[in-house]
Amino acid sequence: MFSIAQNLLNITKKLVFLNINSKLENILDEFIDNSLFCFDENKYVKSFLNFQHNIFRLLSESIQHIATTLDNQFKNSLDRVKNWNINKSNVSRTITTIFGTITFYRTYYESKTRKDKFFYVDKILGLEAFKRYDPLIRGYSIDKTIKTNANKVSTYSLDINTPILNLINDSGGNKIPRQTIYRWIQEWKLSKPKYNTIDVPNRKLFVMGDEKWIHEQIHDDYLIEEKQKHHFIMSKCFVVFTGIKQKGKRKKLIGKHIFITSNNSPWIEFMDEISQIYDFEQIDEINFLSDSGNWLLAGTDELKLFPNNALIINTCEFHVKQKINRMTTDKELRKLFEKVIYEDCDKKKFGQLANELIESKPDNRKERLIDYKNYITKHWKSIINMKYCEVKSSMESHISHCIAEQFGSRPKAYSKEKVSKYLKLHEYFLNGINIYDLYLKTYNNEDYVYNEKELNFNIFEQSSSNVPIIYNAKHFLSDFI
């Protein structure tokens, strides 16, 4: 059987090469004539644009020719005649590739014994059923969606397979529907990456945390009263780092890792991940910086994995000064409050000043002022800790960059099921994971564990098949990849 399959592939290879070589020679002749022996002042632009266009067209035609030749050779082979019947002939398949949209015709075969049915060309080329775009186009579109948004990508995602000459004359109709891109993301059984470990040279770890509310999409079966209400999904973000480095006028976090989730139990999921990245046994001090929200403080004990992990809770200055600014518009009184807190560290005096301010206000303002005062007195110790912490919190800018920019800056709502995957993909991107690379390696493999150090692509490997000739197809296809 091996000799039959190998002979079939050798014949196919020779036929394909004869077709490609003759056309390639013509393209090269035209390019050389236009670029060397033409005296047009724009010859560089014209010759290179035409060369790219012709190469793309040749590659597209070659794929079509390969598919047709493979199918014809298999159809006429003794192996096929012996084991397989022809169920349908000339069944068209159109697919958009990185070289352009191609259409080819193939035969649908049916087993004489087990009644198995298959397209030989689809099987040997590794084409998925009912897919109009190849994995390279899908991966490119998803990658750009995570970096920008699906609306922009739906307009420009086909640039990857469009010759520049066509783009110049493009009327704007070359689009992939954004709902199609969203469907690709939902169909993708996302594989969790294996992150590299990060050293903690000074034995100190800093953790920042905050939340961002994302609009929730309401289902049609909800009551009208519910639809009229605003529904939100609570996304949680943690930023972990080992220190700060000055870079020009700006400061840069070093040893950074970002974690994002919409899970209702974020601390468990968060600790499972970062315990594999940082060696907590080698950490003496953990500084937690936040606005001291209830859900944040409720899980801080999870950070202490070993007896030597000393935990320090810090309440960010931004939220303290926000409460002070909301208490009064008097600039001098604001400065006095800040001095009492951060310079004098006098909790009693702060309470007296706050009570005097509350008494001077009308009743409809007192309740709100009491809340602001209680926030500062309740978290007094962690506020003073922030004063002595060697780094200041940048969580507000991180929550804006990591979540708000992508999920809150546009009037769009998400379902709970979908937003969890979008958040994870955005987390991977922020942590330096190549989304395009991740998709190509995992789009058809549920059990794959992605390692960012791994660079080997195996997207053309075939799964086990009951068609013996397919096992030898990779020897033929390797000459064209």
GROMACS .gro file of C-alpha atoms in nm:
model
  481
    1MET     CA    1   0.000   0.000   0.000
    2PHE     CA    2   0.285   0.241   0.079
    3SER     CA    3   0.437   0.196  -0.267
    4ILE     CA    4   0.099   0.265  -0.434
    5ALA     CA    5   0.048   0.582  -0.228
    6GLN     CA    6   0.403   0.703  -0.283
    7ASN     CA    7   0.386   0.648  -0.660
    8LEU     CA    8   0.058   0.838  -0.673
    9LEU     CA    9   0.207   1.133  -0.488
   10ASN     CA   10   0.520   1.134  -0.704
   11ILE     CA   11   0.308   1.153  -1.021
   12THR     CA   12   0.099   1.434  -0.870
   13LYS     CA   13   0.412   1.624  -0.768
   14LYS     CA   14   0.556   1.617  -1.120
   15LEU     CA   15   0.232   1.739  -1.276
   16VAL     CA   16   0.200   2.027  -1.029
   17PHE     CA   17   0.563   2.134  -1.070
   18LEU     CA   18   0.529   2.146  -1.449
   19ASN     CA   19   0.232   2.380  -1.414
   20ILE     CA   20   0.393   2.609  -1.152
   21ASN     CA   21   0.737   2.631  -1.313
   22SER     CA   22   0.610   2.752  -1.649
   23LYS     CA   23   0.394   3.024  -1.493
   24LEU     CA   24   0.664   3.134  -1.247
   25GLU     CA   25   0.912   3.172  -1.530
   26ASN     CA   26   0.672   3.406  -1.712
   27ILE     CA   27   0.619   3.616  -1.396
   28LEU     CA   28   0.993   3.651  -1.338
   29ASP     CA   29   1.051   3.747  -1.702
   30GLU     CA   30   0.788   4.019  -1.678
   31PHE     CA   31   0.931   4.150  -1.351
   32ILE     CA   32   1.287   4.166  -1.484
   33ASP     CA   33   1.175   4.341  -1.803
   34ASN     CA   34   0.973   4.600  -1.613
   35SER     CA   35   1.228   4.666  -1.337
   36LEU     CA   36   1.553   4.664  -1.543
   37PHE     CA   37   1.472   4.749  -1.899
   38CYS     CA   38   1.185   4.994  -1.855
   39PHE     CA   39   1.266   5.366  -1.840
   40ASP     CA   40   0.944   5.479  -1.672
   41GLU     CA   41   1.020   5.702  -1.368
   42ASN     CA   42   0.761   5.506  -1.163
   43LYS     CA   43   0.894   5.168  -1.271
   44TYR     CA   44   0.988   5.063  -0.914
   45VAL     CA   45   0.633   5.105  -0.783
   46LYS     CA   46   0.466   4.955  -1.088
   47SER     CA   47   0.698   4.657  -1.125
   48PHE     CA   48   0.684   4.557  -0.757
   49LEU     CA   49   0.307   4.600  -0.728
   50ASN     CA   50   0.252   4.387  -1.038
   51PHE     CA   51   0.504   4.129  -0.916
   52GLN     CA   52   0.322   4.089  -0.583
   53HIS     CA   53  -0.015   4.069  -0.757
   54ASN     CA   54   0.110   3.802  -1.000
   55ILE     CA   55   0.276   3.597  -0.724
   56PHE     CA   56  -0.045   3.599  -0.520
   57ARG     CA   57  -0.243   3.493  -0.825
   58LEU     CA   58   0.006   3.215  -0.902
   59LEU     CA   59  -0.007   3.082  -0.548
   60SER     CA   60  -0.386   3.087  -0.550
   61GLU     CA   61  -0.401   2.908  -0.885
   62SER     CA   62  -0.138   2.657  -0.767
   63ILE     CA   63  -0.347   2.559  -0.465
   64GLN     CA   64  -0.645   2.505  -0.693
   65HIS     CA   65  -0.431   2.300  -0.931
   66ILE     CA   66  -0.287   2.091  -0.645
   67ALA     CA   67  -0.638   2.013  -0.517
   68THR     CA   68  -0.769   1.917  -0.860
   69THR     CA   69  -0.463   1.706  -0.946
   70LEU     CA   70  -0.469   1.524  -0.613
   71ASP     CA   71  -0.835   1.441  -0.650
   72ASN     CA   72  -0.800   1.317  -1.009
   73GLN     CA   73  -0.499   1.100  -0.925
   74PHE     CA   74  -0.675   0.942  -0.629
   75LYS     CA   75  -0.997   0.894  -0.829
   76ASN     CA   76  -0.809   0.693  -1.094
   77SER     CA   77  -0.594   0.495  -0.852
   78LEU     CA   78  -0.634   0.120  -0.796
   79ASP     CA   79  -0.664   0.178  -0.423
   80ARG     CA   80  -0.972   0.397  -0.472
   81VAL     CA   81  -1.135   0.161  -0.724
   82LYS     CA   82  -1.088  -0.130  -0.488
   83ASN     CA   83  -1.211   0.030  -0.165
   84TRP     CA   84  -1.416   0.340  -0.243
   85ASN     CA   85  -1.718   0.434  -0.453
   86ILE     CA   86  -1.786   0.781  -0.593
   87ASN     CA   87  -2.082   0.934  -0.412
   88LYS     CA   88  -2.075   1.280  -0.577
   89SER     CA   89  -1.851   1.445  -0.835
   90ASN     CA   90  -1.746   1.806  -0.892
   91VAL     CA   91  -1.852   1.932  -0.550
   92SER     CA   92  -1.727   2.292  -0.522
   93ARG     CA   93  -1.537   2.428  -0.221
   94THR     CA   94  -1.461   2.800  -0.180
   95ILE     CA   95  -1.222   2.908   0.091
   96THR     CA   96  -1.041   3.233   0.165
   97THR     CA   97  -0.669   3.181   0.222
   98ILE     CA   98  -0.374   3.413   0.282
   99PHE     CA   99  -0.316   3.406  -0.094
  100GLY     CA  100  -0.672   3.498  -0.187
  101THR     CA  101  -1.011   3.332  -0.226
  102ILE     CA  102  -0.988   3.005  -0.414
  103THR     CA  103  -1.253   2.770  -0.552
  104PHE     CA  104  -1.182   2.412  -0.649
  105TYR     CA  105  -1.387   2.101  -0.726
  106ARG     CA  106  -1.349   1.764  -0.560
  107THR     CA  107  -1.513   1.424  -0.534
  108TYR     CA  108  -1.710   1.282  -0.242
  109TYR     CA  109  -1.617   0.917  -0.177
  110GLU     CA  110  -1.801   0.642   0.005
  111SER     CA  111  -1.651   0.326   0.155
  112LYS     CA  112  -1.757  -0.006  -0.001
  113THR     CA  113  -1.751  -0.182   0.334
  114ARG     CA  114  -1.811   0.057   0.626
  115LYS     CA  115  -2.011   0.327   0.449
  116ASP     CA  116  -1.765   0.597   0.561
  117LYS     CA  117  -1.779   0.913   0.350
  118PHE     CA  118  -1.514   1.176   0.297
  119PHE     CA  119  -1.360   1.433   0.062
  120TYR     CA  120  -1.011   1.312  -0.018
  121VAL     CA  121  -0.880   1.663  -0.095
  122ASP     CA  122  -1.021   1.811   0.227
  123LYS     CA  123  -0.867   1.528   0.427
  124ILE     CA  124  -0.525   1.541   0.271
  125LEU     CA  125  -0.501   1.923   0.293
  126GLY     CA  126  -0.638   1.930   0.648
  127LEU     CA  127  -0.936   2.150   0.560
  128GLU     CA  128  -1.210   2.168   0.822
  129ALA     CA  129  -1.567   2.104   0.714
  130PHE     CA  130  -1.798   2.401   0.652
  131LYS     CA  131  -1.523   2.663   0.702
  132ARG     CA  132  -1.513   2.946   0.448
  133TYR     CA  133  -1.192   3.097   0.588
  134ASP     CA  134  -0.870   2.909   0.658
  135PRO     CA  135  -0.712   2.905   1.009
  136LEU     CA  136  -0.452   3.165   0.910
  137ILE     CA  137  -0.721   3.420   0.822
  138ARG     CA  138  -0.927   3.334   1.131
  139GLY     CA  139  -0.625   3.358   1.361
  140TYR     CA  140  -0.520   3.691   1.209
  141SER     CA  141  -0.871   3.834   1.254
  142ILE     CA  142  -0.898   3.719   1.617
  143ASP     CA  143  -0.552   3.856   1.694
  144LYS     CA  144  -0.643   4.199   1.555
  145THR     CA  145  -0.979   4.194   1.735
  146ILE     CA  146  -0.810   4.145   2.072
  147LYS     CA  147  -0.567   4.429   1.996
  148THR     CA  148  -0.830   4.670   1.860
  149ASN     CA  149  -1.196   4.576   1.812
  150ALA     CA  150  -1.401   4.360   1.579
  151ASN     CA  151  -1.554   4.655   1.396
  152LYS     CA  152  -1.216   4.773   1.269
  153VAL     CA  153  -1.101   4.420   1.199
  154SER     CA  154  -1.413   4.336   0.997
  155THR     CA  155  -1.311   4.611   0.756
  156TYR     CA  156  -0.939   4.546   0.732
  157SER     CA  157  -0.880   4.185   0.829
  158LEU     CA  158  -0.851   4.070   0.468
  159ASP     CA  159  -0.552   4.299   0.413
  160ILE     CA  160  -0.333   4.001   0.498
  161ASN     CA  161  -0.432   3.824   0.178
  162THR     CA  162  -0.490   4.124  -0.047
  163PRO     CA  163  -0.224   4.245  -0.289
  164ILE     CA  164  -0.141   4.612  -0.239
  165LEU     CA  165  -0.247   4.679  -0.597
  166ASN     CA  166  -0.601   4.567  -0.507
  167LEU     CA  167  -0.604   4.770  -0.185
  168ILE     CA  168  -0.531   5.090  -0.378
  169ASN     CA  169  -0.844   5.032  -0.588
  170ASP     CA  170  -1.053   4.879  -0.308
  171SER     CA  171  -1.405   5.018  -0.277
  172GLY     CA  172  -1.448   4.903   0.084
  173GLY     CA  173  -1.650   4.589   0.013
  174ASN     CA  174  -1.375   4.348   0.118
  175LYS     CA  175  -1.492   4.268   0.471
  176ILE     CA  176  -1.536   3.983   0.715
  177PRO     CA  177  -1.858   4.035   0.919
  178ARG     CA  178  -1.771   4.112   1.280
  179GLN     CA  179  -2.031   3.862   1.403
  180THR     CA  180  -1.836   3.598   1.209
  181ILE     CA  181  -1.520   3.693   1.401
  182TYR     CA  182  -1.711   3.677   1.731
  183ARG     CA  183  -1.836   3.329   1.633
  184TRP     CA  184  -1.480   3.214   1.565
  185ILE     CA  185  -1.380   3.326   1.915
  186GLN     CA  186  -1.675   3.142   2.069
  187GLU     CA  187  -1.601   2.822   1.874
  188TRP     CA  188  -1.237   2.831   1.981
  189LYS     CA  189  -1.183   2.598   2.277
  190LEU     CA  190  -0.937   2.828   2.448
  191SER     CA  191  -0.620   2.669   2.581
  192LYS     CA  192  -0.460   2.810   2.894
  193PRO     CA  193  -0.101   2.922   2.833
  194LYS     CA  194   0.185   2.808   3.049
  195TYR     CA  195   0.358   3.125   3.160
  196ASN     CA  196   0.729   3.155   3.227
  197THR     CA  197   0.837   3.190   3.589
  198ILE     CA  198   0.940   3.536   3.713
  199ASP     CA  199   1.223   3.595   3.958
  200VAL     CA  200   1.169   3.803   4.274
  201PRO     CA  201   1.520   3.945   4.328
  202ASN     CA  202   1.443   4.167   4.631
  203ARG     CA  203   1.212   3.910   4.797
  204LYS     CA  204   0.924   4.160   4.775
  205LEU     CA  205   0.605   4.123   4.576
  206PHE     CA  206   0.350   4.396   4.499
  207VAL     CA  207  -0.011   4.318   4.412
  208MET     CA  208  -0.268   4.573   4.293
  209GLY     CA  209  -0.637   4.496   4.250
  210ASP     CA  210  -0.954   4.669   4.130
  211GLU     CA  211  -1.280   4.604   3.948
  212LYS     CA  212  -1.454   4.743   3.640
  213TRP     CA  213  -1.822   4.713   3.560
  214ILE     CA  214  -1.911   4.602   3.207
  215HIS     CA  215  -2.259   4.636   3.056
  216GLU     CA  216  -2.441   4.305   3.044
  217GLN     CA  217  -2.647   4.196   2.745
  218ILE     CA  218  -3.004   4.111   2.845
  219HIS     CA  219  -3.171   3.808   2.686
  220ASP     CA  220  -3.501   3.835   2.500
  221ASP     CA  221  -3.680   3.619   2.754
  222TYR     CA  222  -3.629   3.877   3.031
  223LEU     CA  223  -3.929   4.075   3.152
  224ILE     CA  224  -3.976   4.423   3.006
  225GLU     CA  225  -3.912   4.578   3.349
  226GLU     CA  226  -3.578   4.396   3.371
  227LYS     CA  227  -3.476   4.508   3.023
  228GLN     CA  228  -3.528   4.869   3.122
  229LYS     CA  229  -3.278   4.835   3.408
  230HIS     CA  230  -2.902   4.860   3.370
  231HIS     CA  231  -2.730   4.527   3.423
  232PHE     CA  232  -2.357   4.497   3.476
  233ILE     CA  233  -2.090   4.228   3.489
  234MET     CA  234  -1.817   4.277   3.747
  235SER     CA  235  -1.472   4.216   3.598
  236LYS     CA  236  -1.175   4.192   3.833
  237CYS     CA  237  -0.818   4.280   3.755
  238PHE     CA  238  -0.495   4.210   3.946
  239VAL     CA  239  -0.154   4.347   3.855
  240VAL     CA  240   0.144   4.173   4.015
  241PHE     CA  241   0.501   4.304   3.995
  242THR     CA  242   0.835   4.282   4.174
  243GLY     CA  243   0.948   4.645   4.159
  244ILE     CA  244   0.965   4.970   3.967
  245LYS     CA  245   1.231   5.093   3.728
  246GLN     CA  246   1.276   5.451   3.614
  247LYS     CA  247   1.262   5.485   3.235
  248GLY     CA  248   1.313   5.846   3.133
  249LYS     CA  249   1.037   6.055   3.287
  250ARG     CA  250   0.817   5.751   3.334
  251LYS     CA  251   0.829   5.455   3.567
  252LYS     CA  252   0.799   5.097   3.450
  253LEU     CA  253   0.680   4.797   3.649
  254ILE     CA  254   0.925   4.508   3.638
  255GLY     CA  255   0.843   4.139   3.674
  256LYS     CA  256   0.482   4.222   3.586
  257HIS     CA  257   0.193   3.982   3.535
  258ILE     CA  258  -0.172   4.077   3.475
  259PHE     CA  259  -0.470   3.864   3.572
  260ILE     CA  260  -0.828   3.939   3.458
  261THR     CA  261  -1.148   3.746   3.528
  262SER     CA  262  -1.524   3.783   3.567
  263ASN     CA  263  -1.541   3.478   3.792
  264ASN     CA  264  -1.736   3.511   4.117
  265SER     CA  265  -1.442   3.354   4.306
  266PRO     CA  266  -1.149   3.550   4.164
  267TRP     CA  267  -0.901   3.492   4.446
  268ILE     CA  268  -0.885   3.115   4.403
  269GLU     CA  269  -0.832   3.140   4.029
  270PHE     CA  270  -0.581   3.424   4.075
  271MET     CA  271  -0.369   3.239   4.332
  272ASP     CA  272  -0.368   2.919   4.126
  273GLU     CA  273  -0.209   3.115   3.844
  274ILE     CA  274   0.045   3.338   4.017
  275SER     CA  275   0.167   3.064   4.250
  276GLN     CA  276   0.302   2.895   3.935
  277ILE     CA  277   0.474   3.215   3.820
  278TYR     CA  278   0.630   3.353   4.141
  279ASP     CA  279   0.810   3.144   4.403
  280PHE     CA  280   0.623   3.246   4.719
  281GLU     CA  281   0.864   3.049   4.936
  282GLN     CA  282   1.131   3.305   4.841
  283ILE     CA  283   0.909   3.608   4.919
  284ASP     CA  284   0.936   3.783   5.256
  285GLU     CA  285   0.702   4.079   5.203
  286ILE     CA  286   0.382   4.114   5.003
  287ASN     CA  287   0.232   4.461   4.961
  288PHE     CA  288  -0.132   4.467   4.854
  289LEU     CA  289  -0.249   4.800   4.708
  290SER     CA  290  -0.617   4.868   4.642
  291ASP     CA  291  -0.919   5.086   4.725
  292SER     CA  292  -0.990   4.843   5.012
  293GLY     CA  293  -1.317   4.720   4.868
  294ASN     CA  294  -1.484   4.435   5.054
  295TRP     CA  295  -1.423   4.169   4.787
  296LEU     CA  296  -1.056   4.269   4.768
  297LEU     CA  297  -0.989   4.257   5.143
  298ALA     CA  298  -1.189   3.934   5.180
  299GLY     CA  299  -0.925   3.739   4.987
  300THR     CA  300  -0.598   3.898   5.098
  301ASP     CA  301  -0.517   3.610   5.335
  302GLU     CA  302  -0.491   3.388   5.027
  303LEU     CA  303  -0.166   3.569   4.945
  304LYS     CA  304   0.010   3.412   5.244
  305LEU     CA  305   0.115   3.074   5.113
  306PHE     CA  306   0.414   3.030   5.346
  307PRO     CA  307   0.484   3.137   5.709
  308ASN     CA  308   0.753   3.382   5.595
  309ASN     CA  309   0.507   3.576   5.374
  310ALA     CA  310   0.447   3.904   5.562
  311LEU     CA  311   0.135   4.075   5.424
  312ILE     CA  312   0.094   4.455   5.428
  313ILE     CA  313  -0.240   4.608   5.325
  314ASN     CA  314  -0.219   4.952   5.162
  315THR     CA  315  -0.511   5.180   5.071
  316CYS     CA  316  -0.436   5.389   4.763
  317GLU     CA  317  -0.394   5.764   4.803
  318PHE     CA  318  -0.618   5.829   4.503
  319HIS     CA  319  -0.928   5.697   4.679
  320VAL     CA  320  -0.849   5.875   5.008
  321LYS     CA  321  -0.804   6.211   4.833
  322GLN     CA  322  -1.118   6.140   4.630
  323LYS     CA  323  -1.318   6.106   4.952
  324ILE     CA  324  -1.164   6.427   5.090
  325ASN     CA  325  -1.247   6.619   4.771
  326ARG     CA  326  -1.605   6.497   4.790
  327MET     CA  327  -1.633   6.605   5.152
  328THR     CA  328  -1.553   6.969   5.080
  329THR     CA  329  -1.471   7.212   4.800
  330ASP     CA  330  -1.265   7.433   5.035
  331LYS     CA  331  -0.905   7.400   4.909
  332GLU     CA  332  -0.753   7.501   5.243
  333LEU     CA  333  -0.963   7.247   5.433
  334ARG     CA  334  -0.866   6.979   5.181
  335LYS     CA  335  -0.497   7.054   5.243
  336LEU     CA  336  -0.556   7.040   5.617
  337PHE     CA  337  -0.723   6.698   5.592
  338GLU     CA  338  -0.431   6.565   5.386
  339LYS     CA  339  -0.176   6.708   5.633
  340VAL     CA  340  -0.355   6.552   5.930
  341ILE     CA  341  -0.364   6.212   5.756
  342TYR     CA  342  -0.030   6.186   5.576
  343GLU     CA  343   0.198   6.415   5.779
  344ASP     CA  344   0.060   6.416   6.133
  345CYS     CA  345  -0.096   6.067   6.114
  346ASP     CA  346  -0.344   6.189   6.373
  347LYS     CA  347  -0.662   5.983   6.351
  348LYS     CA  348  -0.828   6.162   6.646
  349LYS     CA  349  -0.775   6.507   6.497
  350PHE     CA  350  -0.908   6.391   6.163
  351GLY     CA  351  -1.224   6.266   6.334
  352GLN     CA  352  -1.273   6.602   6.508
  353LEU     CA  353  -1.229   6.799   6.184
  354ALA     CA  354  -1.463   6.564   5.996
  355ASN     CA  355  -1.732   6.591   6.269
  356GLU     CA  356  -1.712   6.972   6.263
  357LEU     CA  357  -1.758   6.967   5.887
  358ILE     CA  358  -2.052   6.727   5.911
  359GLU     CA  359  -2.229   6.940   6.174
  360SER     CA  360  -2.200   7.248   5.953
  361LYS     CA  361  -2.377   7.081   5.660
  362PRO     CA  362  -2.753   7.035   5.598
  363ASP     CA  363  -2.914   6.703   5.690
  364ASN     CA  364  -2.940   6.581   5.331
  365ARG     CA  365  -2.557   6.593   5.304
  366LYS     CA  366  -2.465   6.450   5.644
  367GLU     CA  367  -2.522   6.083   5.563
  368ARG     CA  368  -2.289   6.096   5.262
  369LEU     CA  369  -2.019   6.282   5.457
  370ILE     CA  370  -2.038   6.027   5.738
  371ASP     CA  371  -1.975   5.751   5.482
  372TYR     CA  372  -1.663   5.931   5.356
  373LYS     CA  373  -1.537   5.985   5.711
  374ASN     CA  374  -1.602   5.621   5.807
  375TYR     CA  375  -1.415   5.499   5.498
  376ILE     CA  376  -1.099   5.684   5.607
  377THR     CA  377  -1.122   5.591   5.976
  378LYS     CA  378  -1.201   5.226   5.896
  379HIS     CA  379  -0.894   5.190   5.675
  380TRP     CA  380  -0.669   5.422   5.875
  381LYS     CA  381  -0.391   5.169   5.930
  382SER     CA  382  -0.372   5.069   5.562
  383ILE     CA  383  -0.380   5.438   5.461
  384ILE     CA  384  -0.075   5.506   5.680
  385ASN     CA  385   0.091   5.192   5.542
  386MET     CA  386   0.058   5.344   5.194
  387LYS     CA  387   0.258   5.644   5.315
  388TYR     CA  388   0.558   5.422   5.388
  389CYS     CA  389   0.520   5.187   5.092
  390GLU     CA  390   0.814   5.220   4.852
  391VAL     CA  391   0.582   5.216   4.547
  392LYS     CA  392   0.260   5.401   4.480
  393SER     CA  393  -0.047   5.249   4.323
  394SER     CA  394  -0.109   5.286   3.950
  395MET     CA  395  -0.414   5.060   3.951
  396GLU     CA  396  -0.651   5.327   3.819
  397SER     CA  397  -0.449   5.369   3.501
  398HIS     CA  398  -0.409   4.991   3.470
  399ILE     CA  399  -0.782   4.923   3.503
  400SER     CA  400  -0.840   5.186   3.235
  401HIS     CA  401  -0.579   5.036   3.003
  402CYS     CA  402  -0.654   4.668   3.071
  403ILE     CA  403  -1.036   4.666   3.075
  404ALA     CA  404  -1.209   5.003   3.035
  405GLU     CA  405  -1.039   5.092   2.707
  406GLN     CA  406  -1.151   4.769   2.543
  407PHE     CA  407  -1.482   4.690   2.715
  408GLY     CA  408  -1.616   5.015   2.858
  409SER     CA  409  -1.528   5.292   2.614
  410ARG     CA  410  -1.787   5.185   2.355
  411PRO     CA  411  -2.164   5.148   2.397
  412LYS     CA  412  -2.160   4.769   2.375
  413ALA     CA  413  -2.298   4.501   2.606
  414TYR     CA  414  -2.171   4.145   2.656
  415SER     CA  415  -2.320   3.821   2.783
  416LYS     CA  416  -2.159   3.666   3.090
  417GLU     CA  417  -2.050   3.359   2.894
  418LYS     CA  418  -1.880   3.552   2.614
  419VAL     CA  419  -1.713   3.825   2.815
  420SER     CA  420  -1.517   3.574   3.024
  421LYS     CA  421  -1.340   3.448   2.711
  422TYR     CA  422  -1.280   3.800   2.577
  423LEU     CA  423  -1.129   3.904   2.910
  424LYS     CA  424  -0.899   3.601   2.916
  425LEU     CA  425  -0.779   3.662   2.561
  426HIS     CA  426  -0.709   4.025   2.648
  427GLU     CA  427  -0.518   3.909   2.956
  428TYR     CA  428  -0.304   3.678   2.741
  429PHE     CA  429  -0.230   3.964   2.501
  430LEU     CA  430  -0.132   4.200   2.785
  431ASN     CA  431   0.103   3.934   2.923
  432GLY     CA  432   0.287   3.906   2.592
  433ILE     CA  433   0.120   3.594   2.456
  434ASN     CA  434   0.105   3.590   2.075
  435ILE     CA  435  -0.269   3.539   2.012
  436TYR     CA  436  -0.212   3.451   1.646
  437ASP     CA  437   0.042   3.185   1.744
  438LEU     CA  438  -0.187   3.054   2.019
  439TYR     CA  439  -0.482   3.017   1.779
  440LEU     CA  440  -0.285   2.836   1.509
  441LYS     CA  441  -0.162   2.581   1.761
  442THR     CA  442  -0.485   2.525   1.950
  443TYR     CA  443  -0.785   2.594   1.725
  444ASN     CA  444  -0.843   2.222   1.659
  445ASN     CA  445  -0.690   2.075   1.975
  446GLU     CA  446  -0.877   2.091   2.305
  447ASP     CA  447  -0.599   1.934   2.514
  448TYR     CA  448  -0.309   2.145   2.389
  449VAL     CA  449  -0.108   2.331   2.657
  450TYR     CA  450   0.048   2.641   2.505
  451ASN     CA  451   0.403   2.729   2.609
  452GLU     CA  452   0.519   3.076   2.505
  453LYS     CA  453   0.876   2.943   2.456
  454GLU     CA  454   0.758   2.694   2.196
  455LEU     CA  455   0.789   2.810   1.837
  456ASN     CA  456   0.724   2.496   1.632
  457PHE     CA  457   0.412   2.508   1.415
  458ASN     CA  458   0.231   2.178   1.353
  459ILE     CA  459  -0.090   2.302   1.198
  460PHE     CA  460  -0.055   2.073   0.896
  461GLU     CA  461  -0.027   1.749   1.093
  462GLN     CA  462  -0.315   1.515   1.022
  463SER     CA  463  -0.516   1.316   1.272
  464SER     CA  464  -0.556   0.941   1.237
  465SER     CA  465  -0.747   0.842   0.926
  466ASN     CA  466  -0.898   0.528   0.779
  467VAL     CA  467  -0.759   0.626   0.436
  468PRO     CA  468  -0.405   0.481   0.410
  469ILE     CA  469  -0.290   0.709   0.128
  470ILE     CA  470  -0.339   1.019   0.345
  471TYR     CA  471  -0.057   0.915   0.581
  472ASN     CA  472   0.196   0.986   0.307
  473ALA     CA  473   0.046   1.317   0.196
  474LYS     CA  474   0.269   1.527   0.421
  475HIS     CA  475   0.576   1.418   0.223
  476PHE     CA  476   0.421   1.572  -0.085
  477LEU     CA  477   0.279   1.882   0.083
  478SER     CA  478   0.608   1.968   0.254
  479ASP     CA  479   0.750   2.067  -0.085
  480PHE     CA  480   0.493   2.346  -0.113
  481ILE     CA  481   0.504   2.484   0.243
   0.00000   0.00000   0.00000
